[in-house]
GROMACS .gro file of C-alpha atoms in nm:
model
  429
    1UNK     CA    1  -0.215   0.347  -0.986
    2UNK     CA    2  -0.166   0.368  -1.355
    3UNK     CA    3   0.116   0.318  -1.560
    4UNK     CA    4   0.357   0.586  -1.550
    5UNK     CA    5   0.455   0.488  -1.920
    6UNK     CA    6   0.123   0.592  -2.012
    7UNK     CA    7   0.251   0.970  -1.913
    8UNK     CA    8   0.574   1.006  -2.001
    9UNK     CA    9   0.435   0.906  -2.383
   10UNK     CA   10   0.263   1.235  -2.537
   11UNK     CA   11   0.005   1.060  -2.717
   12UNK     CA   12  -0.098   0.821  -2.376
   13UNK     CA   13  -0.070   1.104  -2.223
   14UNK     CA   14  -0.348   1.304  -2.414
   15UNK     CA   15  -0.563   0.987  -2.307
   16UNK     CA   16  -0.505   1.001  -1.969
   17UNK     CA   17  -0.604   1.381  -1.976
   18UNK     CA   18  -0.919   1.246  -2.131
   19UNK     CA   19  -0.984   0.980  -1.851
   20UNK     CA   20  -0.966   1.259  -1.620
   21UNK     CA   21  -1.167   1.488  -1.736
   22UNK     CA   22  -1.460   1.231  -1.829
   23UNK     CA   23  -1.420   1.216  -1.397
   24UNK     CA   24  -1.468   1.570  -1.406
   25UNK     CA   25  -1.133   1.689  -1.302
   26UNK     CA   26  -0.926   1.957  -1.490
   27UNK     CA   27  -0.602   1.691  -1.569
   28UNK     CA   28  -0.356   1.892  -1.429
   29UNK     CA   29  -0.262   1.618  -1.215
   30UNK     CA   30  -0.110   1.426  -1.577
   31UNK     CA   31   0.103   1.742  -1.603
   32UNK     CA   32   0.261   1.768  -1.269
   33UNK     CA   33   0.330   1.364  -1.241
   34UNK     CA   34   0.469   1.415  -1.627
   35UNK     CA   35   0.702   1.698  -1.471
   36UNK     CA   36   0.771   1.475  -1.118
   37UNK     CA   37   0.906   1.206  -1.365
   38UNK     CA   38   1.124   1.386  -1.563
   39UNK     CA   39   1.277   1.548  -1.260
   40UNK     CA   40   1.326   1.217  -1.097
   41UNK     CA   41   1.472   1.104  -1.417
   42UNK     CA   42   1.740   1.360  -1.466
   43UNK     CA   43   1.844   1.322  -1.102
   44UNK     CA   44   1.881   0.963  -1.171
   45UNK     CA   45   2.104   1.022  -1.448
   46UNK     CA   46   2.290   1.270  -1.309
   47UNK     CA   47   2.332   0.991  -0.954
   48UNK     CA   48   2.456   0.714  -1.243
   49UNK     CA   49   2.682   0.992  -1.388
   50UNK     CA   50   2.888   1.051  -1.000
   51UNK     CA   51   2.849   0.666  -0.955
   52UNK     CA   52   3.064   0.592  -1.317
   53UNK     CA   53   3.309   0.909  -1.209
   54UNK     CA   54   3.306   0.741  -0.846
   55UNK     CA   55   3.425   0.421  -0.992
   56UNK     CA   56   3.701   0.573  -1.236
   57UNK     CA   57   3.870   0.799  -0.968
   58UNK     CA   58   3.878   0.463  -0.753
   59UNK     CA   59   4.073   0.245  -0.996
   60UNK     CA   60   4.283   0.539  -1.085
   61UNK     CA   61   4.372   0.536  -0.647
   62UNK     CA   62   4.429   0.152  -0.641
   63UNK     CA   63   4.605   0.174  -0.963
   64UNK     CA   64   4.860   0.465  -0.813
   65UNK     CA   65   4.876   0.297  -0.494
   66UNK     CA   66   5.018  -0.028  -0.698
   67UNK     CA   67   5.281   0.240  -0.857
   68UNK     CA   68   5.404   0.266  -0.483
   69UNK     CA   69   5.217   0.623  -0.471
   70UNK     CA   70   5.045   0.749  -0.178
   71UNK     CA   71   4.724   0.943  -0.120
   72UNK     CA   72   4.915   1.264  -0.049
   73UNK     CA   73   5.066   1.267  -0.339
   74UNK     CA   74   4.934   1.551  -0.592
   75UNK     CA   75   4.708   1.418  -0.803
   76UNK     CA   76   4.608   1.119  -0.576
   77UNK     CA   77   4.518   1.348  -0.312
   78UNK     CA   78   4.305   1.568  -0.592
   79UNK     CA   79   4.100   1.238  -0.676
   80UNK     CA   80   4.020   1.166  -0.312
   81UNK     CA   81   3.866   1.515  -0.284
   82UNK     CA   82   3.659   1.475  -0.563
   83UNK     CA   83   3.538   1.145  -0.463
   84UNK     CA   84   3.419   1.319  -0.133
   85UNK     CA   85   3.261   1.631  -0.357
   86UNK     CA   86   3.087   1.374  -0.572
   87UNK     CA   87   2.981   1.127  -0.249
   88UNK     CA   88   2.817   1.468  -0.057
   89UNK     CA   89   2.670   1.570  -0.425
   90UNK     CA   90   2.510   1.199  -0.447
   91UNK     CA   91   2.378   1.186  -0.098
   92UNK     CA   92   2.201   1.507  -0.125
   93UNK     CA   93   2.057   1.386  -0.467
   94UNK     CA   94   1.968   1.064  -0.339
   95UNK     CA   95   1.740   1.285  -0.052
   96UNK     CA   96   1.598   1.500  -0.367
   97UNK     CA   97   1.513   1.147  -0.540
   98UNK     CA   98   1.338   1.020  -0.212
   99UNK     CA   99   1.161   1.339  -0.183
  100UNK     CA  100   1.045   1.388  -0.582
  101UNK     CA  101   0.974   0.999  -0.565
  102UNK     CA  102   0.726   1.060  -0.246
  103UNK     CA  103   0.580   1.378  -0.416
  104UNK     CA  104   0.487   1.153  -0.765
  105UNK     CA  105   0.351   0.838  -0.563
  106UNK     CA  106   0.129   1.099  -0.413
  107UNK     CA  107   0.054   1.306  -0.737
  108UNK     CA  108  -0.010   0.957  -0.907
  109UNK     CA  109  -0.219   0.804  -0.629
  110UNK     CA  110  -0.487   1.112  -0.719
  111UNK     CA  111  -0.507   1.002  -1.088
  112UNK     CA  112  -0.784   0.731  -1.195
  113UNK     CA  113  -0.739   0.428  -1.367
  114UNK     CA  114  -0.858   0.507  -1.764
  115UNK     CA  115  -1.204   0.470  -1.768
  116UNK     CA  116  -1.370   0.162  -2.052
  117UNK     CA  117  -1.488   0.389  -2.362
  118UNK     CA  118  -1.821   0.208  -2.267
  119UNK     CA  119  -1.908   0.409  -1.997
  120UNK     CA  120  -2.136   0.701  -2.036
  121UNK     CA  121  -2.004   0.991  -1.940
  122UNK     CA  122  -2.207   1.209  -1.673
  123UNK     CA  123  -2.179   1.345  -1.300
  124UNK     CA  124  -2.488   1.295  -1.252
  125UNK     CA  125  -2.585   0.955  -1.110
  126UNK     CA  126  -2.916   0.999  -1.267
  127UNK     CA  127  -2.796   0.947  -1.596
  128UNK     CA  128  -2.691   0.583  -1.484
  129UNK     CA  129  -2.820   0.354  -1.779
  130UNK     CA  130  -3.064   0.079  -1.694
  131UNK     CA  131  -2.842  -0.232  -1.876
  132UNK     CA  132  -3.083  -0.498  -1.759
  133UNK     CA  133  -3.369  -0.539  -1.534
  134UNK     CA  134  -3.560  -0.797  -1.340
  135UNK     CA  135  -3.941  -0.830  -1.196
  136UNK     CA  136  -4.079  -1.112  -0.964
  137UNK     CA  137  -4.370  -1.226  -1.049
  138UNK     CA  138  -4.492  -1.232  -0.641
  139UNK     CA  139  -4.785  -1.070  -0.495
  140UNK     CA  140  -4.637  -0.759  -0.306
  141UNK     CA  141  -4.841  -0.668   0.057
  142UNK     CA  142  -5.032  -0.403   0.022
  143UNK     CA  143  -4.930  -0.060   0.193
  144UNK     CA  144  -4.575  -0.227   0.253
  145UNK     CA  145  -4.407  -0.110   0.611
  146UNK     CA  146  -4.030  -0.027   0.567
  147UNK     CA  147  -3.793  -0.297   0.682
  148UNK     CA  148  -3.703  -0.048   0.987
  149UNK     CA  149  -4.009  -0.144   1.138
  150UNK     CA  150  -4.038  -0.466   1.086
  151UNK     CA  151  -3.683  -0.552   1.190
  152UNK     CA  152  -3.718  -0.323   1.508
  153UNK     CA  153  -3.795  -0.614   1.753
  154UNK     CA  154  -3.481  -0.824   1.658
  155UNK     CA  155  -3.219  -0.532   1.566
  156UNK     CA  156  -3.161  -0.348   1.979
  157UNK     CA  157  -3.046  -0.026   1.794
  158UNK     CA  158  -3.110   0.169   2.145
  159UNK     CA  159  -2.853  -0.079   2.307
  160UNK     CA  160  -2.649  -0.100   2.004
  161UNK     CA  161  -2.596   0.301   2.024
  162UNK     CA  162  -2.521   0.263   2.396
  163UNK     CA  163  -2.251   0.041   2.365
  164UNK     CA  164  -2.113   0.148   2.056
  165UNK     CA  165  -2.244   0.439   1.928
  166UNK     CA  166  -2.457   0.582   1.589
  167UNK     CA  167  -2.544   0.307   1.378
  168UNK     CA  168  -2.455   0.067   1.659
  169UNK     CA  169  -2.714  -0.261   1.657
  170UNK     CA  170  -2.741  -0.610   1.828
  171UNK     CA  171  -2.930  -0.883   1.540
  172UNK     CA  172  -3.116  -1.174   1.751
  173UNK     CA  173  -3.376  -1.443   1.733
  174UNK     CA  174  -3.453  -1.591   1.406
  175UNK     CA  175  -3.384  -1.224   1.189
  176UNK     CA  176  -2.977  -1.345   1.257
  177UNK     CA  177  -3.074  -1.693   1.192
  178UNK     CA  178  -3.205  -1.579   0.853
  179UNK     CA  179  -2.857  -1.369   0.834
  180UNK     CA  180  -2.694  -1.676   0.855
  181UNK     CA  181  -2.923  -1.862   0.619
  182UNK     CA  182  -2.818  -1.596   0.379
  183UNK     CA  183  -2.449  -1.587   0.427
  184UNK     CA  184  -2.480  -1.940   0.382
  185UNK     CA  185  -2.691  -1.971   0.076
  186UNK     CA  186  -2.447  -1.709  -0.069
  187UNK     CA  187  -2.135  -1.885   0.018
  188UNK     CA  188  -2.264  -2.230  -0.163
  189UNK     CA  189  -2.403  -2.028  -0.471
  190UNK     CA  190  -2.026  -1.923  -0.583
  191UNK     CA  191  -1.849  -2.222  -0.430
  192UNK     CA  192  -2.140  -2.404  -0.699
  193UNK     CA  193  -1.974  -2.156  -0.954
  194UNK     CA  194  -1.629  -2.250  -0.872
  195UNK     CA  195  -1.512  -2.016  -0.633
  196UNK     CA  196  -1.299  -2.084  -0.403
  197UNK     CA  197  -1.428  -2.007  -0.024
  198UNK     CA  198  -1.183  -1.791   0.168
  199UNK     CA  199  -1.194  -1.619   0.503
  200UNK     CA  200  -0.972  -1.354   0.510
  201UNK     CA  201  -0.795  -1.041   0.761
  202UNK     CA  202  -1.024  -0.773   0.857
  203UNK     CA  203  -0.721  -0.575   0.959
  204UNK     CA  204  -0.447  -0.451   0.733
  205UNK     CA  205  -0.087  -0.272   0.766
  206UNK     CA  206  -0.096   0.055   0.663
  207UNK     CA  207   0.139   0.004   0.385
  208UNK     CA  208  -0.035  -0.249   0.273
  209UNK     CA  209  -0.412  -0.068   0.298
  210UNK     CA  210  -0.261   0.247   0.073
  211UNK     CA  211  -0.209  -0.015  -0.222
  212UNK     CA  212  -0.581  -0.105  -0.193
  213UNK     CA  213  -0.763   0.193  -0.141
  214UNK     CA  214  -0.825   0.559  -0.234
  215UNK     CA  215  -0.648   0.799  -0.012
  216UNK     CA  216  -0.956   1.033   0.104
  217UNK     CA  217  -1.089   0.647   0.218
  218UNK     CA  218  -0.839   0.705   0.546
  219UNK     CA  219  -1.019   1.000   0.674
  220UNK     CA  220  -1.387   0.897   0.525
  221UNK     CA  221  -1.435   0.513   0.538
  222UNK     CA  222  -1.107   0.323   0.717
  223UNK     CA  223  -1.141   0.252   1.064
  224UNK     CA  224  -0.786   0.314   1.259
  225UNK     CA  225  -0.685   0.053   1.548
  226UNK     CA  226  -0.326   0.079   1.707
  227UNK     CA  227  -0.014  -0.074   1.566
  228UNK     CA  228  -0.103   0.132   1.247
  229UNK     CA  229  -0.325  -0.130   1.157
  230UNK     CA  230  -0.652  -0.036   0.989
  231UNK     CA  231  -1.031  -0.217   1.004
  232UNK     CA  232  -1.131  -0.355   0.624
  233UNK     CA  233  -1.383  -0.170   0.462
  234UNK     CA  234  -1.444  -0.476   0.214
  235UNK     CA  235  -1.247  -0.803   0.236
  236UNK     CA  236  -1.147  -0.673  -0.165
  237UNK     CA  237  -0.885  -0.513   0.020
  238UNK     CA  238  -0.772  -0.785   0.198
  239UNK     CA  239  -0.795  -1.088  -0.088
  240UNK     CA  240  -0.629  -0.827  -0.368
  241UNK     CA  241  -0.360  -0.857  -0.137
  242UNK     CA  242  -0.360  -1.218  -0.134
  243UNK     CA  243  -0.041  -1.271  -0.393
  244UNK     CA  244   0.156  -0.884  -0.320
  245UNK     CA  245   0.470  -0.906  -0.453
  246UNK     CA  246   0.421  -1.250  -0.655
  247UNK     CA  247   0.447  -1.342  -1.026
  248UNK     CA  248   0.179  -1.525  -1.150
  249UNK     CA  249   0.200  -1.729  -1.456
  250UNK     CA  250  -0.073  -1.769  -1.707
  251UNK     CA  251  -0.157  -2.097  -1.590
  252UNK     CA  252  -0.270  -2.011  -1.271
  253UNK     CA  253  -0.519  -1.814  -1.340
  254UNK     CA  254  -0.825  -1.724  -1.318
  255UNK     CA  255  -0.847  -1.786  -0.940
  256UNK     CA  256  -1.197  -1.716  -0.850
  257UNK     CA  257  -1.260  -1.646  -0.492
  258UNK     CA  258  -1.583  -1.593  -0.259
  259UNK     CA  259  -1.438  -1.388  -0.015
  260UNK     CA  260  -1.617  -1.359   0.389
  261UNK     CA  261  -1.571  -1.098   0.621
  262UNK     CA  262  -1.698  -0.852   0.851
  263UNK     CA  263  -1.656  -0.512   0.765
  264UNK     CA  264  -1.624  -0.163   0.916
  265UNK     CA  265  -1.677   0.145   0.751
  266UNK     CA  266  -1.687   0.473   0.897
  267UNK     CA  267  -1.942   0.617   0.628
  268UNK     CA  268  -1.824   1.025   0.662
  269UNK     CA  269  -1.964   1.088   0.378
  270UNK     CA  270  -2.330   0.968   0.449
  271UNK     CA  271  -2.452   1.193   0.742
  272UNK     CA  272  -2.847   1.190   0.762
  273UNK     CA  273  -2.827   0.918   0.500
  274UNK     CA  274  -3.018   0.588   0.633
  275UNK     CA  275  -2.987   0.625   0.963
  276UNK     CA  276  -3.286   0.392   1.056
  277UNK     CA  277  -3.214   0.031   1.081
  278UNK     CA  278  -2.911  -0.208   0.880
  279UNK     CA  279  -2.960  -0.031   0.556
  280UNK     CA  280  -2.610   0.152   0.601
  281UNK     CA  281  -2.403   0.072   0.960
  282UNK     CA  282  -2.035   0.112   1.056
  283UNK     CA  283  -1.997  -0.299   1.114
  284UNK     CA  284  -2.187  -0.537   0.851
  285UNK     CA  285  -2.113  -0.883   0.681
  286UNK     CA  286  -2.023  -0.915   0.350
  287UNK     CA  287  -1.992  -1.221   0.101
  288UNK     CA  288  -1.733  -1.101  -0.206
  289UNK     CA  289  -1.660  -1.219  -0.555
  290UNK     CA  290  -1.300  -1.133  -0.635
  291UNK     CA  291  -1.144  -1.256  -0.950
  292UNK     CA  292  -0.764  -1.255  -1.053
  293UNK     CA  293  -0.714  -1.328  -1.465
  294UNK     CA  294  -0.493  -1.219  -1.730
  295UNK     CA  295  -0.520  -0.869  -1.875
  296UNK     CA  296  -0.693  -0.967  -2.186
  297UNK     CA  297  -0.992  -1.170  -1.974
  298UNK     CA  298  -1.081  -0.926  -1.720
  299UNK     CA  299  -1.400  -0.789  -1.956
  300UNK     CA  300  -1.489  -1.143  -1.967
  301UNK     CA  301  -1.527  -1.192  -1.593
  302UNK     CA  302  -1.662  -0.858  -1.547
  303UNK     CA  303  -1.957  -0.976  -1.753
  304UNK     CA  304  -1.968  -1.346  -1.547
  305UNK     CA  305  -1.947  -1.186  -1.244
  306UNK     CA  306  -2.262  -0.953  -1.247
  307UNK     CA  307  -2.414  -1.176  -1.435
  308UNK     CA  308  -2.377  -1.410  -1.117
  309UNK     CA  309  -2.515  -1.169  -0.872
  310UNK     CA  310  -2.831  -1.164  -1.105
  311UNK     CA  311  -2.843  -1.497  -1.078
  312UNK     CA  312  -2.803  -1.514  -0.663
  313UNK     CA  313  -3.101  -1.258  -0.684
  314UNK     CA  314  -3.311  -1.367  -0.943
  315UNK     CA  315  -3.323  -1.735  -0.737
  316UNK     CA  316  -3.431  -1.481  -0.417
  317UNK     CA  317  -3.695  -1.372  -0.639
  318UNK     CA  318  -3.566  -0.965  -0.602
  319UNK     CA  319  -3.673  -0.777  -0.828
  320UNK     CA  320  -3.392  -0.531  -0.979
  321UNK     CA  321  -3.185  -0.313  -1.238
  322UNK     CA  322  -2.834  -0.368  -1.318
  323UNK     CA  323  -2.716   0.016  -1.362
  324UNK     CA  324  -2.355   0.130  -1.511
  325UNK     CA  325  -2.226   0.393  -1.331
  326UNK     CA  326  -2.117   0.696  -1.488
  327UNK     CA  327  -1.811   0.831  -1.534
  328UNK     CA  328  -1.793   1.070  -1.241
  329UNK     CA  329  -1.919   0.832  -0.985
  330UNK     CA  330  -1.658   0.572  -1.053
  331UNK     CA  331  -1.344   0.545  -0.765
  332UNK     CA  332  -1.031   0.593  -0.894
  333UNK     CA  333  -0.929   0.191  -0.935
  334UNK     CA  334  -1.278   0.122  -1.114
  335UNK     CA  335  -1.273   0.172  -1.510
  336UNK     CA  336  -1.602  -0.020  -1.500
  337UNK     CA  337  -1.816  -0.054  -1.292
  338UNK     CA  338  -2.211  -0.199  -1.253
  339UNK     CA  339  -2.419  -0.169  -0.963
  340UNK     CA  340  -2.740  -0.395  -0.880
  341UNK     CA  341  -3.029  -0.184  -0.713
  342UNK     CA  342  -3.279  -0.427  -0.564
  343UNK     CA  343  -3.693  -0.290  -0.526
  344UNK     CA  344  -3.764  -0.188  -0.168
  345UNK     CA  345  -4.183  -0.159  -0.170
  346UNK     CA  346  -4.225   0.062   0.103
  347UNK     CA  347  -4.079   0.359  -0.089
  348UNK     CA  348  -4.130   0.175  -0.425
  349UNK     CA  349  -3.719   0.311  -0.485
  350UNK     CA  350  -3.428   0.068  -0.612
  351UNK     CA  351  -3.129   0.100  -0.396
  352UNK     CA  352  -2.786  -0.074  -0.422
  353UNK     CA  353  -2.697  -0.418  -0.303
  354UNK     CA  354  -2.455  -0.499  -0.559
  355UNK     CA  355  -2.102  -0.307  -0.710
  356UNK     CA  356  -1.903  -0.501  -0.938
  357UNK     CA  357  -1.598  -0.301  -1.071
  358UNK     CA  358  -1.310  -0.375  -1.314
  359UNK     CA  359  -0.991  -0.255  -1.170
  360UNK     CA  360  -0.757  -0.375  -1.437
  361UNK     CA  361  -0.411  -0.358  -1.321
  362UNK     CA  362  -0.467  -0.028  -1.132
  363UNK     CA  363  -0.413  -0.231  -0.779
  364UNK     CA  364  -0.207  -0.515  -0.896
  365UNK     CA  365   0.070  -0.219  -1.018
  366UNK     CA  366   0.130  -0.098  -0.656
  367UNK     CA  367   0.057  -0.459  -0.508
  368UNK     CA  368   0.327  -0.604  -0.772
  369UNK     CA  369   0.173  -0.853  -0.865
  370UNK     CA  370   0.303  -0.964  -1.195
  371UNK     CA  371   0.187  -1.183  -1.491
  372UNK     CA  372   0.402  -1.397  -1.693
  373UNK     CA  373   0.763  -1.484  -1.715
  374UNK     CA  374   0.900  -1.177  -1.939
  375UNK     CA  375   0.807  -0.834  -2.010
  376UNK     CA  376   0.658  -0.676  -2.298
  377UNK     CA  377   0.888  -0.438  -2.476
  378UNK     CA  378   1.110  -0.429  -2.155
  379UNK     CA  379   0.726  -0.343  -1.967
  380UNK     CA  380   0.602  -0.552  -1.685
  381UNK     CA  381   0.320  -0.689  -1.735
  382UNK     CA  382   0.007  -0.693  -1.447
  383UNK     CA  383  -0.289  -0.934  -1.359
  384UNK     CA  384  -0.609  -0.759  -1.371
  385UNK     CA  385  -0.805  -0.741  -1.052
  386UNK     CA  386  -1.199  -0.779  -0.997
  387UNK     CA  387  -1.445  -0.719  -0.715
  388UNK     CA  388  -1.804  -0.773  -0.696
  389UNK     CA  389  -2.037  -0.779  -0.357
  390UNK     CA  390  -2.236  -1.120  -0.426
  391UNK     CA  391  -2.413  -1.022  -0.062
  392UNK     CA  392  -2.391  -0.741   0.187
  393UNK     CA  393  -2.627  -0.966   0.420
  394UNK     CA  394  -2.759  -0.690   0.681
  395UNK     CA  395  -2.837  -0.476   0.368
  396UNK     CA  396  -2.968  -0.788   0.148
  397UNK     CA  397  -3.172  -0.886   0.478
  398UNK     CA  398  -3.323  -0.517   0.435
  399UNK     CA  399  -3.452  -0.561   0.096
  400UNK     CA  400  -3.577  -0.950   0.154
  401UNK     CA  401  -3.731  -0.855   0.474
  402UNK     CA  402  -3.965  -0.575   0.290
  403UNK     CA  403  -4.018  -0.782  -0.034
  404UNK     CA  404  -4.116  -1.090   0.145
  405UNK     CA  405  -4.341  -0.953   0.456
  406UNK     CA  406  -4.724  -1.059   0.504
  407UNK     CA  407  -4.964  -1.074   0.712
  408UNK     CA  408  -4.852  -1.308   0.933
  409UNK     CA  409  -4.473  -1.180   0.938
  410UNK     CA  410  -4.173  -1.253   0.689
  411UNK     CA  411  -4.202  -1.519   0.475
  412UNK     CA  412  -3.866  -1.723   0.370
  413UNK     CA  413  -3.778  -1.708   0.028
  414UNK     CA  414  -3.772  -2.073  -0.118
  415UNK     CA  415  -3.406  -2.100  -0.136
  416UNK     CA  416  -3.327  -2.003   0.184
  417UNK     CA  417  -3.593  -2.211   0.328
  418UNK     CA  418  -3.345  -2.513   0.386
  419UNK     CA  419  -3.054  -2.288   0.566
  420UNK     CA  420  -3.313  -2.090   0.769
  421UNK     CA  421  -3.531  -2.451   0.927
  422UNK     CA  422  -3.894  -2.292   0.848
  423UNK     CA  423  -4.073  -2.088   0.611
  424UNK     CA  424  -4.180  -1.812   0.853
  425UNK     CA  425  -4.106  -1.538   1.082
  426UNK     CA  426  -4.378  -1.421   1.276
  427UNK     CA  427  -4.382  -1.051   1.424
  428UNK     CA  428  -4.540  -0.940   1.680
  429UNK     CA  429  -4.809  -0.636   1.664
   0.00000   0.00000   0.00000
């Protein structure tokens, strides 16, 4: 969430407003957490007032009971009924705190992180700006089938609905081979950059899921197991978890990690949407950039890290567009955020493979995860936090499975040729 300082000053506030209306919301949200606060302030004060009273009518007691005085004496016995009047007052307050406390978490939780002046403001994601592109230079088949069909023989998606359901799938033969090939090749390519290679949890407490994720994500995306445990959505969730509740000190960062995990999402929101082949399941594979750095060097990385997954696809010969995404299409932790949409022939469209976001210290503030060794005009201080897919391999197998089909089956891009053992899949007719 974002820095409640930045409400409870009137001119931060203003900007905040701003922020959320470029997200196409009516800011209303700024008022009520600006009201929450001061509430929960002036209860606090008033809780510090009985506490100081509390004190003073107990010294006065032990300082009677040393003048040989008892507690039914007059004004002995007056103090001891106010310090029950005050201790009933304060426990009731306390519950009001707990209660106005809950109410602004949730209030504050519904408010984005302040979106980069840089992004163009729209709610339309039409008006997403081309910021670079890339062509290959390869001979495309002509009258290109869609990667539905030419994946059918190795994907099982009647079995995979039997046993699990919609979107359900088995991956065999040499299509998971060239899965592998790709995790692989993807792995190497940032552990060549200097990331390091982690495997990480693909189930998380629920506590520990709200830090990391949008709320409407529980009922849309978040798979639910018992235990109140939830399935990952993106091992982001799981790696900006990685140092909760730890100070980092300047020297330790950047760390740079390559994150690997399944994933599970329940994708709600995308009825009727790709609902032939890998393009969008519930359970998929997923090879992560996540970056940790100082507050002043998360623009930097932002630009190194998409800049990264052009290079993964440019060396897979994909031809692309890096697109930012306007300001109502961002999530709430983003205030950045690129996407890479790869070419799929068969209905000459670009679709997504790639979101890199800038989260600032939107997650690390509720994951308290600190930077430095003092605060900044009494202020703690945050590590930035950055995610960017480097490969979603059942999608990425989509796109290289239609760019790189002939007429003897799927060719192996030259990279991958190594990983994979061959330079060919054949199909059948």
């Amino acid at each position: 969430m974002i820095d409640i300082n930045l409400i409870r000053d009137p001119k931060t506030r203003e900007k905040v407003v701003e922020s959320e209306k470029k997200r196409f919301r009516d800011g209303l949200a700024v008022g009520k957490a600006y009201e929450l606060d001061r509430k929960r302030i002036e209860m606090n004060f008033r809780l510090d007032q009985i506490n100081t009273r509390i004190n003073q009518l107990n010294r006065e007691i032990k300082s009677g009971y040393r003048q040989g005085k008892n507690k039914e004496d007059g004004d002995l016995s007056e103090k001891v009924a106010e310090i029950k009047g005050l201790s009933d007052e304060a426990k009731g307050l306390r519950d009001d705190v707990k209660a106005v406390e809950d109410e602004l978490n949730k209030v504050m939780k519904g408010i984005g992180n302040i979106i980069s002046p840089s992004v163009v403001v729209s709610n339309d994601e039409k008006d997403n700006p081309i910021v670079r592109s890339y062509r290959s230079s390869r001979n495309m088949q002509k009258n290109p089938r869609p990667f539905c069909v030419l994946m059918k023989d190795f994907t099982h998606s009647v079995a995979g609905a039997k046993v699990m359901g919609h979107r359900g799938y088995y991956l065999s033969g040499k299509m998971a081979r060239l899965a592998q090939a790709l995790t692989r090749y993807a792995i190497d390519f940032l552990e060549n950059k200097g990331y390091t290679y982690i495997q990480t949890p693909v189930m998380l407490r629920r506590d520990v899921m709200r830090k990391t994720s949008q709320l409407s994500d529980f009922d849309d995306q978040l798979y639910k197991v018992e235990d109140d445990l939830y399935l990952i959505a993106t091992s982001e969730q799981s790696l900006a978890a990685l140092y909760m509740d730890e100070r980092m000190v300047p020297q330790e960062v950047p760390k740079k990690f390559c994150g690997q995990s399944l994933c599970f999402r329940k994708e709600a929101g995308a009825h009727g949407k790709d609902n032939a082949g890998l393009f969008r399941v519930h359970q998929f594979e997923k090879i992560e950039q996540f970056v940790i750095c100082g507050p002043e060097e998360s623009q930097k990385y932002h630009e190194e890290m998409i800049k990264a997954c052009e290079e993964f696809y440019q060396s897979l010969d994909i031809s692309y567009n890096v697109v930012g995404i306007v300001s109502g299409e961002l999530n709430d932790a983003a205030a950045i955020k690129y996407d890479l949409e790869a070419y799929f022939p068969s209905a000459e469209k670009y679709r997504e493979l790639v979101s890199c976001s800038n989260c600032t210290d939107y997650q690390s503030r509720e994951l308290e995860i600190r930077y430095g060794v003092v605060k900044e005009n009494n202020r703690k201080i945050y590590v930035h936090l950055l995610n960017g897919t480097m490969c979603a391999v059942q999608r990425a197998l989509c796109c290289i499975v239609e760019n790189y089909q002939t007429g003897d089956g799927i060719a192996i891009p030259d990279v991958l040729q190594g990983y994979f053992g061959g330079d060919l899949i054949e199909l059948g007719p």
